[in-house]
mmCIF file of C-alpha atoms in Angstrom:
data_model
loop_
_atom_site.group_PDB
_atom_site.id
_atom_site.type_symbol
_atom_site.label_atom_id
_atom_site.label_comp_id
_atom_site.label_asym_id
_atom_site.label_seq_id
_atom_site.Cartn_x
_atom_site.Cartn_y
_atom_site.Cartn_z
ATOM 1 C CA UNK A 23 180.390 14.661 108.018
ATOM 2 C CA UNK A 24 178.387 14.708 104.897
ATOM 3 C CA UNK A 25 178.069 11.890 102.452
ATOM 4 C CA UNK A 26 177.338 12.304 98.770
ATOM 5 C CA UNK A 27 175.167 9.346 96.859
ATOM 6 C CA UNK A 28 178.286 9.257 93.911
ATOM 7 C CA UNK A 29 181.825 10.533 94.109
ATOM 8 C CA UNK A 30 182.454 13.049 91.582
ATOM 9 C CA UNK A 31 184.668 10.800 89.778
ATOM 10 C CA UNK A 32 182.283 7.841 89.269
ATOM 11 C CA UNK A 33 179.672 10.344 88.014
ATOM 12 C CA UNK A 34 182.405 11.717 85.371
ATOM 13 C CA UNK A 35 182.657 8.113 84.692
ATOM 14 C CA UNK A 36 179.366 7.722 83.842
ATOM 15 C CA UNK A 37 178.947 10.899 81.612
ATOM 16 C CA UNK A 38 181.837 9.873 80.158
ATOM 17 C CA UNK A 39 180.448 6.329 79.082
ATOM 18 C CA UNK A 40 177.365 7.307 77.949
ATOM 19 C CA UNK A 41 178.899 9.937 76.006
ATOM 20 C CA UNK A 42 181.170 7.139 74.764
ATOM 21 C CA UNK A 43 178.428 5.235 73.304
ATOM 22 C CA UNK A 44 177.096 8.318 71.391
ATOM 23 C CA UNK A 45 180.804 8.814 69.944
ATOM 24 C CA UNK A 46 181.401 5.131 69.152
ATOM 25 C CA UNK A 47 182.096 5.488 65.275
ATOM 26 C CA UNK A 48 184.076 9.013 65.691
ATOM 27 C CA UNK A 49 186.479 7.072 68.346
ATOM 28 C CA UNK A 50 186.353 3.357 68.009
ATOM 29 C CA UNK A 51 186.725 3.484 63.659
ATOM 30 C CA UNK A 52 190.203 5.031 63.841
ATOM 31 C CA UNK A 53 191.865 3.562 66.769
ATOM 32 C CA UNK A 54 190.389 0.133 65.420
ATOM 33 C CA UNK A 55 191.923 0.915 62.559
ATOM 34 C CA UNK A 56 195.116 2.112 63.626
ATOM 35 C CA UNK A 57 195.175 -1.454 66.128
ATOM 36 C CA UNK A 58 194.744 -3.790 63.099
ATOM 37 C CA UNK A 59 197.421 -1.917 60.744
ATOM 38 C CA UNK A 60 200.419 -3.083 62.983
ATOM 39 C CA UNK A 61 201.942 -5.891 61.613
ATOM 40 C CA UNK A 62 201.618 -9.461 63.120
ATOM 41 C CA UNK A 63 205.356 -10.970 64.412
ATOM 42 C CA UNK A 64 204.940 -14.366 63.080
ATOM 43 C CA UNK A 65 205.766 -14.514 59.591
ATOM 44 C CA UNK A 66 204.090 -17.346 58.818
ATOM 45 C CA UNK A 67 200.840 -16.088 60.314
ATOM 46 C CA UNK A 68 199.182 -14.451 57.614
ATOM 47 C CA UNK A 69 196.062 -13.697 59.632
ATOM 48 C CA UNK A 70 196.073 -11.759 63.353
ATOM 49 C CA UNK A 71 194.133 -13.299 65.754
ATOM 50 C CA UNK A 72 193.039 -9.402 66.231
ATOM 51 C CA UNK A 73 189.623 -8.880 64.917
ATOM 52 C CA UNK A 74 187.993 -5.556 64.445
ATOM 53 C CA UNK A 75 184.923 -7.328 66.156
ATOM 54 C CA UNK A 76 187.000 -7.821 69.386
ATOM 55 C CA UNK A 77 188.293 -4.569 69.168
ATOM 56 C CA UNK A 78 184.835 -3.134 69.014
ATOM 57 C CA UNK A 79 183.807 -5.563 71.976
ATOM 58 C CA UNK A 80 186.906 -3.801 73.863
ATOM 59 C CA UNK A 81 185.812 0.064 73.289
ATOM 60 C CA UNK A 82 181.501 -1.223 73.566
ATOM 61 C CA UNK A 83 183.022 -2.825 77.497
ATOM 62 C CA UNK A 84 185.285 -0.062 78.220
ATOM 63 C CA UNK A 85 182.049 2.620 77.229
ATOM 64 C CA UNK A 86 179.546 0.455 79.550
ATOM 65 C CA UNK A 87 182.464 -0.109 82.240
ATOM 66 C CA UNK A 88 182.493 3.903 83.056
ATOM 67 C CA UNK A 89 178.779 3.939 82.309
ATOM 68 C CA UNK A 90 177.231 1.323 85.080
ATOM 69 C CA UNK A 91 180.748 1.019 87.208
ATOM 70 C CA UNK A 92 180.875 -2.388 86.585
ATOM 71 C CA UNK A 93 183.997 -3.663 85.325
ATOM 72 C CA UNK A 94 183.926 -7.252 85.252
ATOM 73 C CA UNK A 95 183.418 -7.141 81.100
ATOM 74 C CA UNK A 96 185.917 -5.215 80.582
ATOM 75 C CA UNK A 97 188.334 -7.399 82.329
ATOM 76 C CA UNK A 98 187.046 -10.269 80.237
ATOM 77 C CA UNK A 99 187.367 -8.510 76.992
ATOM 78 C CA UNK A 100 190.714 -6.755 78.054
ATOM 79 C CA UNK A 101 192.058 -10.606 78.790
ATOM 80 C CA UNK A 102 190.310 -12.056 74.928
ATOM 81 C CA UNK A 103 192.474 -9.690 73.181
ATOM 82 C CA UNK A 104 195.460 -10.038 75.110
ATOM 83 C CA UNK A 105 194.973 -13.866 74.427
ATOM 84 C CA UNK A 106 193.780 -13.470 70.948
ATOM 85 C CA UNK A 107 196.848 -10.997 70.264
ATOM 86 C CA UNK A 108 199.391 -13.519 72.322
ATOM 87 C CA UNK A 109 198.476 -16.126 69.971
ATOM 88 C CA UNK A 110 198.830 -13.792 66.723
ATOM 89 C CA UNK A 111 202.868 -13.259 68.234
ATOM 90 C CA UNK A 112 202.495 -9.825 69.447
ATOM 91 C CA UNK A 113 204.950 -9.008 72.744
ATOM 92 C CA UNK A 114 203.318 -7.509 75.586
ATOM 93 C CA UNK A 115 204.927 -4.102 74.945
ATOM 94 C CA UNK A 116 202.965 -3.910 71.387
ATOM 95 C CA UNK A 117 199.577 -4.932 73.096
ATOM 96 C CA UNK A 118 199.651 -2.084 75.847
ATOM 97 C CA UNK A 119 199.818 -0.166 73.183
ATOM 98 C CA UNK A 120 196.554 -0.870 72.214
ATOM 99 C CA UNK A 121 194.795 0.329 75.236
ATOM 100 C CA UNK A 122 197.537 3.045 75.418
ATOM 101 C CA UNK A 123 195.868 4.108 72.036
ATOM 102 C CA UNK A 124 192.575 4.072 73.120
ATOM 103 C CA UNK A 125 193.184 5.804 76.187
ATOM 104 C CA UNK A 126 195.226 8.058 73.225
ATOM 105 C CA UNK A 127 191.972 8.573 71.206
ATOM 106 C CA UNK A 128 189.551 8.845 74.565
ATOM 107 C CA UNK A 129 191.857 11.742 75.763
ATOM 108 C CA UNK A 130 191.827 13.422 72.031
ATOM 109 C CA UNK A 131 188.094 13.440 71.755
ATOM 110 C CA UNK A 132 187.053 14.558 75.378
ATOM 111 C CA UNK A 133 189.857 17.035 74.995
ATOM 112 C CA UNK A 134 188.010 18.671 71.235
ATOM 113 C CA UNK A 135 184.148 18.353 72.738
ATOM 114 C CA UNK A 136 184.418 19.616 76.256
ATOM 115 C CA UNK A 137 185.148 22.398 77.772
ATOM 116 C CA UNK A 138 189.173 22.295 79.697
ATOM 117 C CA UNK A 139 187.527 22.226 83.253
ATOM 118 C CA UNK A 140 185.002 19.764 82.093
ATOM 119 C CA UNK A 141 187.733 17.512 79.749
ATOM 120 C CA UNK A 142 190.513 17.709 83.265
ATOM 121 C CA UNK A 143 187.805 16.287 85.215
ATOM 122 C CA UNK A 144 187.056 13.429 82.687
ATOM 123 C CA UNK A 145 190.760 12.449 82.140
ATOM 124 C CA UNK A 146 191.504 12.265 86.089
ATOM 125 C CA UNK A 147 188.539 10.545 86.556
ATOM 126 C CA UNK A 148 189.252 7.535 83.911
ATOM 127 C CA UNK A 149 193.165 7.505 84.304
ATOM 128 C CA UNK A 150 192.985 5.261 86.766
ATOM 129 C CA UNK A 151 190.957 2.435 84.746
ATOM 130 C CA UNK A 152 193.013 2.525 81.459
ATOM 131 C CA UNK A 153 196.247 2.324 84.563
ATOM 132 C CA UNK A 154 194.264 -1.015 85.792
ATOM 133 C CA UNK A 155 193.437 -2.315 82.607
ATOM 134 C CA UNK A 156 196.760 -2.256 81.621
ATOM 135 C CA UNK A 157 198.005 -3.782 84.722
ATOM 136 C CA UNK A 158 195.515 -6.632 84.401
ATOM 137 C CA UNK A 159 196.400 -6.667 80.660
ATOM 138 C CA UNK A 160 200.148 -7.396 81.731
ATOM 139 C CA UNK A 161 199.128 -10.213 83.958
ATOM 140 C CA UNK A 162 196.903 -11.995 81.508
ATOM 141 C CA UNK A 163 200.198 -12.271 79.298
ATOM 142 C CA UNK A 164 202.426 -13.410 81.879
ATOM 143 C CA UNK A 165 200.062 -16.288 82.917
ATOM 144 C CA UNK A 166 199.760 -16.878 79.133
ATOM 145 C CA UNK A 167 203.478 -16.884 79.040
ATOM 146 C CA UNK A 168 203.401 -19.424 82.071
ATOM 147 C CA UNK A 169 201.128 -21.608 80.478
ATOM 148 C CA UNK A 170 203.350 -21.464 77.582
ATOM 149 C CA UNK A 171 206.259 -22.665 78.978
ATOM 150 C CA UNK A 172 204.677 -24.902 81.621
ATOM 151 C CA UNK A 173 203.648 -27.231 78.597
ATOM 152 C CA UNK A 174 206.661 -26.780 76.953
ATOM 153 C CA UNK A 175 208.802 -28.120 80.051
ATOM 154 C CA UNK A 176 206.169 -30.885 80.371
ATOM 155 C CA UNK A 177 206.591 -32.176 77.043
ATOM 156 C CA UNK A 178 210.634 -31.903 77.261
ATOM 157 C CA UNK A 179 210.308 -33.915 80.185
ATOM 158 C CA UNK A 180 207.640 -36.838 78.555
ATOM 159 C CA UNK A 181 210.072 -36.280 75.748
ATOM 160 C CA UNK A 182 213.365 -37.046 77.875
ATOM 161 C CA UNK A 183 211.291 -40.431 79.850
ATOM 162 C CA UNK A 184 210.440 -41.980 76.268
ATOM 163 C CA UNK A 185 214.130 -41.303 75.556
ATOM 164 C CA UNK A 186 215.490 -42.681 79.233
ATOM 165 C CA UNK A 187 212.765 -45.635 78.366
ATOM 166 C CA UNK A 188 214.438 -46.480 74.976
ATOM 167 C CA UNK A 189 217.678 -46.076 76.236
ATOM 168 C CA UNK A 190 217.064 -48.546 79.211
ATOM 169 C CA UNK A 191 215.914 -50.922 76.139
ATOM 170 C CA UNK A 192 218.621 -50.710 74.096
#
């Protein structure tokens, strides 16, 4: 039995995240943009929650994620803009999207500066994270959904005592 100091994947990982860094403005700029055109579902929201500076925070955590194999950042980041987009009304569906897009624009640029052997190896090798982070992404907005509608029920109920209380007066 041999063993090998790094997998082959967590060294395409790291490659990959350094290489990230380097390509920050060619990557991040257009899916950033892209994120922050979609429109906001509560009309009387004017502003998104969505910033470009989170969004950058996302693609800077996701870059130095693959790079040191640390992941803990990007889990925090993936749950602020989750949060931050809950609160601007987007559904979940429209918020996978946005690491769907970056995983989009990753894919697109590794594809266009490496060689096909090279790019495969890449792809298979991050797959997996953008698959987690969009798992984790899913549960952030269900407990934010929870939360939700856990204060909601507990008003409705302080809501229906005041009312049994009054009514017990009258």
């Amino acid at each position: 039995m041999t063993t090998t100091p790094l997998r082959p994947d967590l060294a395409h990982r790291a490659v990959l995240g350094r290489w990230l860094h380097v390509q920050v403005e060619a990557i991040s700029r257009p899916w950033i943009t892209s994120v922050l055109s979609r429109r906001v579902y509560r009309p009387e929201q004017t502003d998104s929650c969505l910033t470009e500076a989170g969004l950058r925070a996302l693609y800077d955590s996701l870059a130095n994620a693959l790079e040191s194999g640390r992941y803990a950042a990007l889990d925090d980041t993936i749950s602020a803009v989750t949060r931050d987009g809950y609160l601007s009304g987007y559904p979940l569906n429209d918020l996978l999207l946005i690491l769907s897009s970056l995983k989009s624009e990753v894919w697109q640029a590794v594809a266009v500066a490496f060689s096909p052997q090279e790019a495969l190896g890449f792809l298979r090798s991050i797959d997996s994270v953008f698959q987690m982070g969009m798992s984790y992404q899913a549960r952030v907005f269900a407990d934010l959904v929870q939360y939700d509608l856990s204060s909601e029920l507990d008003r409705t109920r302080n809501q229906l005592i005041k009312l049994d209380q009054t009514k017990s007066r009258f």
